[in-house]
C-alpha cells in the first residue's frame, strides 16, 4: 500500500492498526517464560483454534438427529475423505485441551500467579475450564453410540443431584425424561453455539486481563531478561501448534476414535461411564453417600474458584504454611488416583 | 532462599506437568481404544464365575460358554445359574458332581418365562405347541418302528414338548442355546430345519419365491438381529419366514404365536378356515387381517387382496379334488376291493387319514399329506413350482392312477371313465377360478383353455361355486366383492377383450421355425445302422447255444482259479 492508498483506507476505516499491532506484538515477556512449562497458557488457545476449524468441518457432514447422528459419524469416520483424521484431531484436541488447561493451571497455581491483582483472571480461568468440560461433555454425546448415549445419561443424571434446581435443570437440558431427540438438538446447539461463543469471550477477557496486568513475574523474582512477544514468543507458540498437530495426528493414527455400537435406549450396557475427565466426579458420587458427594464437589468447585481469596485468609492465620503446595499437590494426586482407578476397574 | 524457592517451584511444576501429561494421555488413549471396541465386555461373577472357570478348566461344554458370551444374556449379566437354577425335587435337578451347586438340567419355558413371559404365553397358544401328531399318530406307529420316531418325528415335533413342570415348548428350537440369537431365529433355514421335505417344503417354497430369491442375493447386507417390538418399521428389505408369521411392523405387534395370522388349516386333510383359539385370537378374518397388515408394509392392498383370494380359491379347489379321492376310496372299500387294517376291534387305517398297504389308500395319503399340501402352500407362499409340478400335476396323476386301479378291478364307473375320450374327464370335480391374476393383465394366455372355449357356462358354474363358498363363510364379504369386481369385468381381467393377434402371430411364426427345426434335426431322421434287438429276440439258434455254453464254462473255470490263488490253492 502506498501512502495515498493508506490514506484513503484510513479515512474510511479510521482505526490505527499499526498501534494495535504494536501493542499486541511488542508486549514484553519475562525471561522465565523461555522455559516451556511456563509457556503453556497458549496451548489451550491453539487447541481451541484447532477445535473451531475441525469442528466446522465436522458440521459439514454431521446430522443432529437420533436417526442419523450415529450414521453420520460413521460416515465421517469411514467414508468421507480424511474424515477420520479431522474427527481424530477434534477428539484428541478436546482431550488434549483438558490436559493443557490442567498443565496451565498447575503452572499458575504453583507460581501463585493468581495472587493480587490477578484474582479475577483466575476466576475467568476456572470458568473457562468449566466451559471446556461442558464442550467435551456435549460433544461426546453427539456421537450417539451406546457408550456416548449412556455416558450422557449418567452425566446428566449427576445434574439431578444439584440441590434445588437439579431436576428442573436436568429436564431443561434433556428436554424430556430421558436422553433423546430433544437432548441431542439441545446439546448440538450448546456445542456449536453457546459454549464456543462463551469460551471465545472468556478467552478474549482472559488475554486482555493478562495484557493489562502484564505477564506475572515469578514471586519476588525479577527476570534479568525481558523479550518481546513478537517474534520470540510468537514462534514459541507456533512451535507448540505444530507440535500439537503432529501429536494429535499421530494419536489419531495409533488410536483412532471408533464409532462403536449405535445408541439403543432400550438396552442398558453392562458398563456405563462418563468421559474420563469426569471420572473424579463419578468416583465421588459412586463411593460416597450421594448428598455428601454432591456437597464435596460443590465445595471443591467453590474453593477452586475463590482460591486466591481463600488463600489470603489462610495466609493471614498461618503465615508460614505454603498452602498452595499442599492444596495443589493433594488435588492433583487425588484427581489422578480417582481417574486412574476408574479407568482400571472398567 | 529465593533461588531455592524458584527451584522448588520449577521442580513441582515440572513433575506434576509431566505426570499429568503422561498419565492423562494414557487414560485418554485407553478410552479412545474402548470406543473402537464393538464387542461388549462380559462380566462373570458369583456362582456363574465358578461354573465358567470350572467348566473351562475341565473342558466341559466350553463352546456353550463361548456361545453364551455372544448372547444378550451375557451382556445383561444373566448367567448360567439364572436359567439352570433348580430346587430340590425338580424333575431335572441334580448336584453338579464337582461342587455343591444344585443345577437344573433342562431349562424349560417355565424358566424362560421368568423374563420372557409374554413370548412363552404366546408360544403356548400357538399350534407350534399343539401335539396333534401324538394324538393322531397311532396309525403311523404301526407303519414305522418307534425307534425311527425318536430321531424322526420327535426331533421336530419336540417343539411342542410338554414338560413335567407342565410348561410347553422348546424355545431353543428356534433360538439356539446358548446364544439365543434373534438373528438365527430369523434365518429361514431355522424354520427350514422342520418345514422342509416332501410333506411341507416351506423352505424350498420360500427360496423359490421372489422373497427368498432377494433374501439370498442380499442377505449379507441384512442384519436379522433387530428387535421388532414397539410397532417399528420392518428394517429389512425382504421378509424371512418370521417377518410375516411373527415379527411386527408399524401396525402389527410382534408375536410368538405363529397361528395368530393364519386363516387356513391348510396342512390338514381338508382345507378349512381356522378356528384355533378363536375367542382369543379372533376368527380367520381377523387372523388374515393381521397377515395382510404385514404384507401391506411392502405391497399395495389390491395386490395383497387379489393374491390371497387366488390362493384361497386354490385351497378350496383342493377340497374338491380331495373329495374325488375320498369318493373312490370309500367306494372301493364298500365294494370290498380294499380293506382296512383292524386289531381288537379297532380300525388302523383311517379312511380319511392314512392307510398304506393298498394302492388307493397310499395314493389318497399322498394326495393329502404330500402333494395336496404342496399345492396349497405353494399357492399361499409364491412357490409356483410347488403349486404346479409338485402339486396339482401329481394330484391329477394320482387321481388318474386311482381310477385306473378301480377300472382294472372291474368297477364299471371307473371303466367308463377310463374308456372316455373326452378331455373334460380330468376334471371330475367342481371348479373354482378367478378372472386373471394379481400380477397384471395377460392378453394372450386366457384365450385357448379347453374349458373356457368349450363351455359357455363355465364362469356361471364357477360363479355358483364361489358364491356358495362365500355364503358358507369360507370367503369374506370383501373377498366376494373383489371376486365379483373381476367377474363383472372378466374380459378385462382375462385380457380377452384386448386384441394382441399381431403379437400372437409373430410368436407363432417363431414357434413354427422352432418346430420345423426340431422335425428336420430329429423327428424325421432314421439312422442307417440297424438296432440289435429284433422282434423274436430270445430264441437262440443251435450254434449260438453251444457258443454260449462254452462261455459259461470258461467263466466258471476262471473264477475257480482266482479263488485258488487267494486261498493258497487249498480249494479243490
Tab-separated table of N, CA, C and O in Angstrom, chain B residues 328 331-332 335 337 402-416 418-419:
chain	number	residue	atom	x	y	z
B	328	UNK	N	-63.701	-92.262	-4.226
B	328	UNK	CA	-63.257	-93.527	-4.829
B	328	UNK	C	-62.792	-94.520	-3.776
B	328	UNK	O	-63.119	-95.700	-3.835
B	331	UNK	N	-65.736	-95.930	-1.980
B	331	UNK	CA	-66.488	-96.829	-2.837
B	331	UNK	C	-65.775	-98.186	-2.951
B	331	UNK	O	-66.393	-99.237	-2.832
B	332	UNK	N	-64.456	-98.108	-3.121
B	332	UNK	CA	-63.695	-99.351	-3.268
B	332	UNK	C	-63.743	-100.168	-1.981
B	332	UNK	O	-63.811	-101.397	-2.010
B	335	UNK	N	-67.142	-101.757	-1.693
B	335	UNK	CA	-67.274	-102.903	-2.597
B	335	UNK	C	-66.308	-104.034	-2.271
B	335	UNK	O	-66.200	-104.998	-3.029
B	337	UNK	N	-63.106	-104.000	-2.389
B	337	UNK	CA	-61.877	-104.068	-3.187
B	337	UNK	C	-60.647	-103.672	-2.374
B	337	UNK	O	-59.536	-104.100	-2.653
B	402	UNK	N	-55.634	-93.806	-9.413
B	402	UNK	CA	-56.645	-94.384	-8.526
B	402	UNK	C	-57.835	-94.909	-9.335
B	402	UNK	O	-58.282	-96.051	-9.131
B	403	UNK	N	-58.303	-94.097	-10.267
B	403	UNK	CA	-59.486	-94.528	-11.042
B	403	UNK	C	-59.110	-95.704	-11.946
B	403	UNK	O	-59.869	-96.650	-12.114
B	404	UNK	N	-57.882	-95.655	-12.497
B	404	UNK	CA	-57.441	-96.775	-13.340
B	404	UNK	C	-57.342	-98.066	-12.528
B	404	UNK	O	-57.686	-99.148	-12.986
B	405	UNK	N	-56.864	-97.933	-11.284
B	405	UNK	CA	-56.764	-99.104	-10.391
B	405	UNK	C	-58.154	-99.712	-10.200
B	405	UNK	O	-58.343	-100.933	-10.289
B	406	UNK	N	-59.135	-98.827	-10.001
B	406	UNK	CA	-60.512	-99.307	-9.809
B	406	UNK	C	-61.041	-99.973	-11.087
B	406	UNK	O	-61.708	-101.012	-11.038
B	407	UNK	N	-60.705	-99.362	-12.236
B	407	UNK	CA	-61.192	-99.915	-13.506
B	407	UNK	C	-60.607	-101.298	-13.751
B	407	UNK	O	-61.305	-102.229	-14.182
B	408	UNK	N	-59.305	-101.432	-13.432
B	408	UNK	CA	-58.647	-102.725	-13.633
B	408	UNK	C	-59.287	-103.815	-12.778
B	408	UNK	O	-59.231	-104.992	-13.107
B	409	UNK	N	-59.903	-103.410	-11.659
B	409	UNK	CA	-60.556	-104.384	-10.785
B	409	UNK	C	-62.059	-104.447	-11.031
B	409	UNK	O	-62.819	-104.918	-10.198
B	410	UNK	N	-62.454	-103.883	-12.133
B	410	UNK	CA	-63.811	-104.128	-12.612
B	410	UNK	C	-64.868	-103.131	-12.209
B	410	UNK	O	-66.053	-103.340	-12.473
B	411	UNK	N	-64.480	-102.024	-11.605
B	411	UNK	CA	-65.510	-101.045	-11.241
B	411	UNK	C	-66.064	-100.406	-12.512
B	411	UNK	O	-65.323	-99.816	-13.299
B	412	UNK	N	-67.380	-100.558	-12.747
B	412	UNK	CA	-67.954	-100.106	-14.025
B	412	UNK	C	-67.810	-98.602	-14.241
B	412	UNK	O	-67.487	-98.157	-15.349
B	413	UNK	N	-67.996	-97.833	-13.182
B	413	UNK	CA	-67.899	-96.368	-13.325
B	413	UNK	C	-66.472	-95.966	-13.703
B	413	UNK	O	-66.256	-95.111	-14.573
B	414	UNK	N	-65.537	-96.642	-13.071
B	414	UNK	CA	-64.134	-96.348	-13.362
B	414	UNK	C	-63.783	-96.749	-14.783
B	414	UNK	O	-63.067	-96.034	-15.496
B	415	UNK	N	-64.313	-97.895	-15.186
B	415	UNK	CA	-64.050	-98.360	-16.553
B	415	UNK	C	-64.547	-97.345	-17.570
B	415	UNK	O	-63.877	-97.019	-18.549
B	416	UNK	N	-65.748	-96.852	-17.285
B	416	UNK	CA	-66.348	-95.862	-18.161
B	416	UNK	C	-65.437	-94.642	-18.269
B	416	UNK	O	-65.217	-94.074	-19.335
B	418	UNK	N	-62.215	-94.532	-17.748
B	418	UNK	CA	-61.006	-94.874	-18.497
B	418	UNK	C	-61.284	-94.884	-19.987
B	418	UNK	O	-60.490	-94.379	-20.790
B	419	UNK	N	-62.433	-95.409	-20.348
B	419	UNK	CA	-62.747	-95.509	-21.770
B	419	UNK	C	-63.162	-94.184	-22.399
B	419	UNK	O	-63.196	-94.064	-23.624
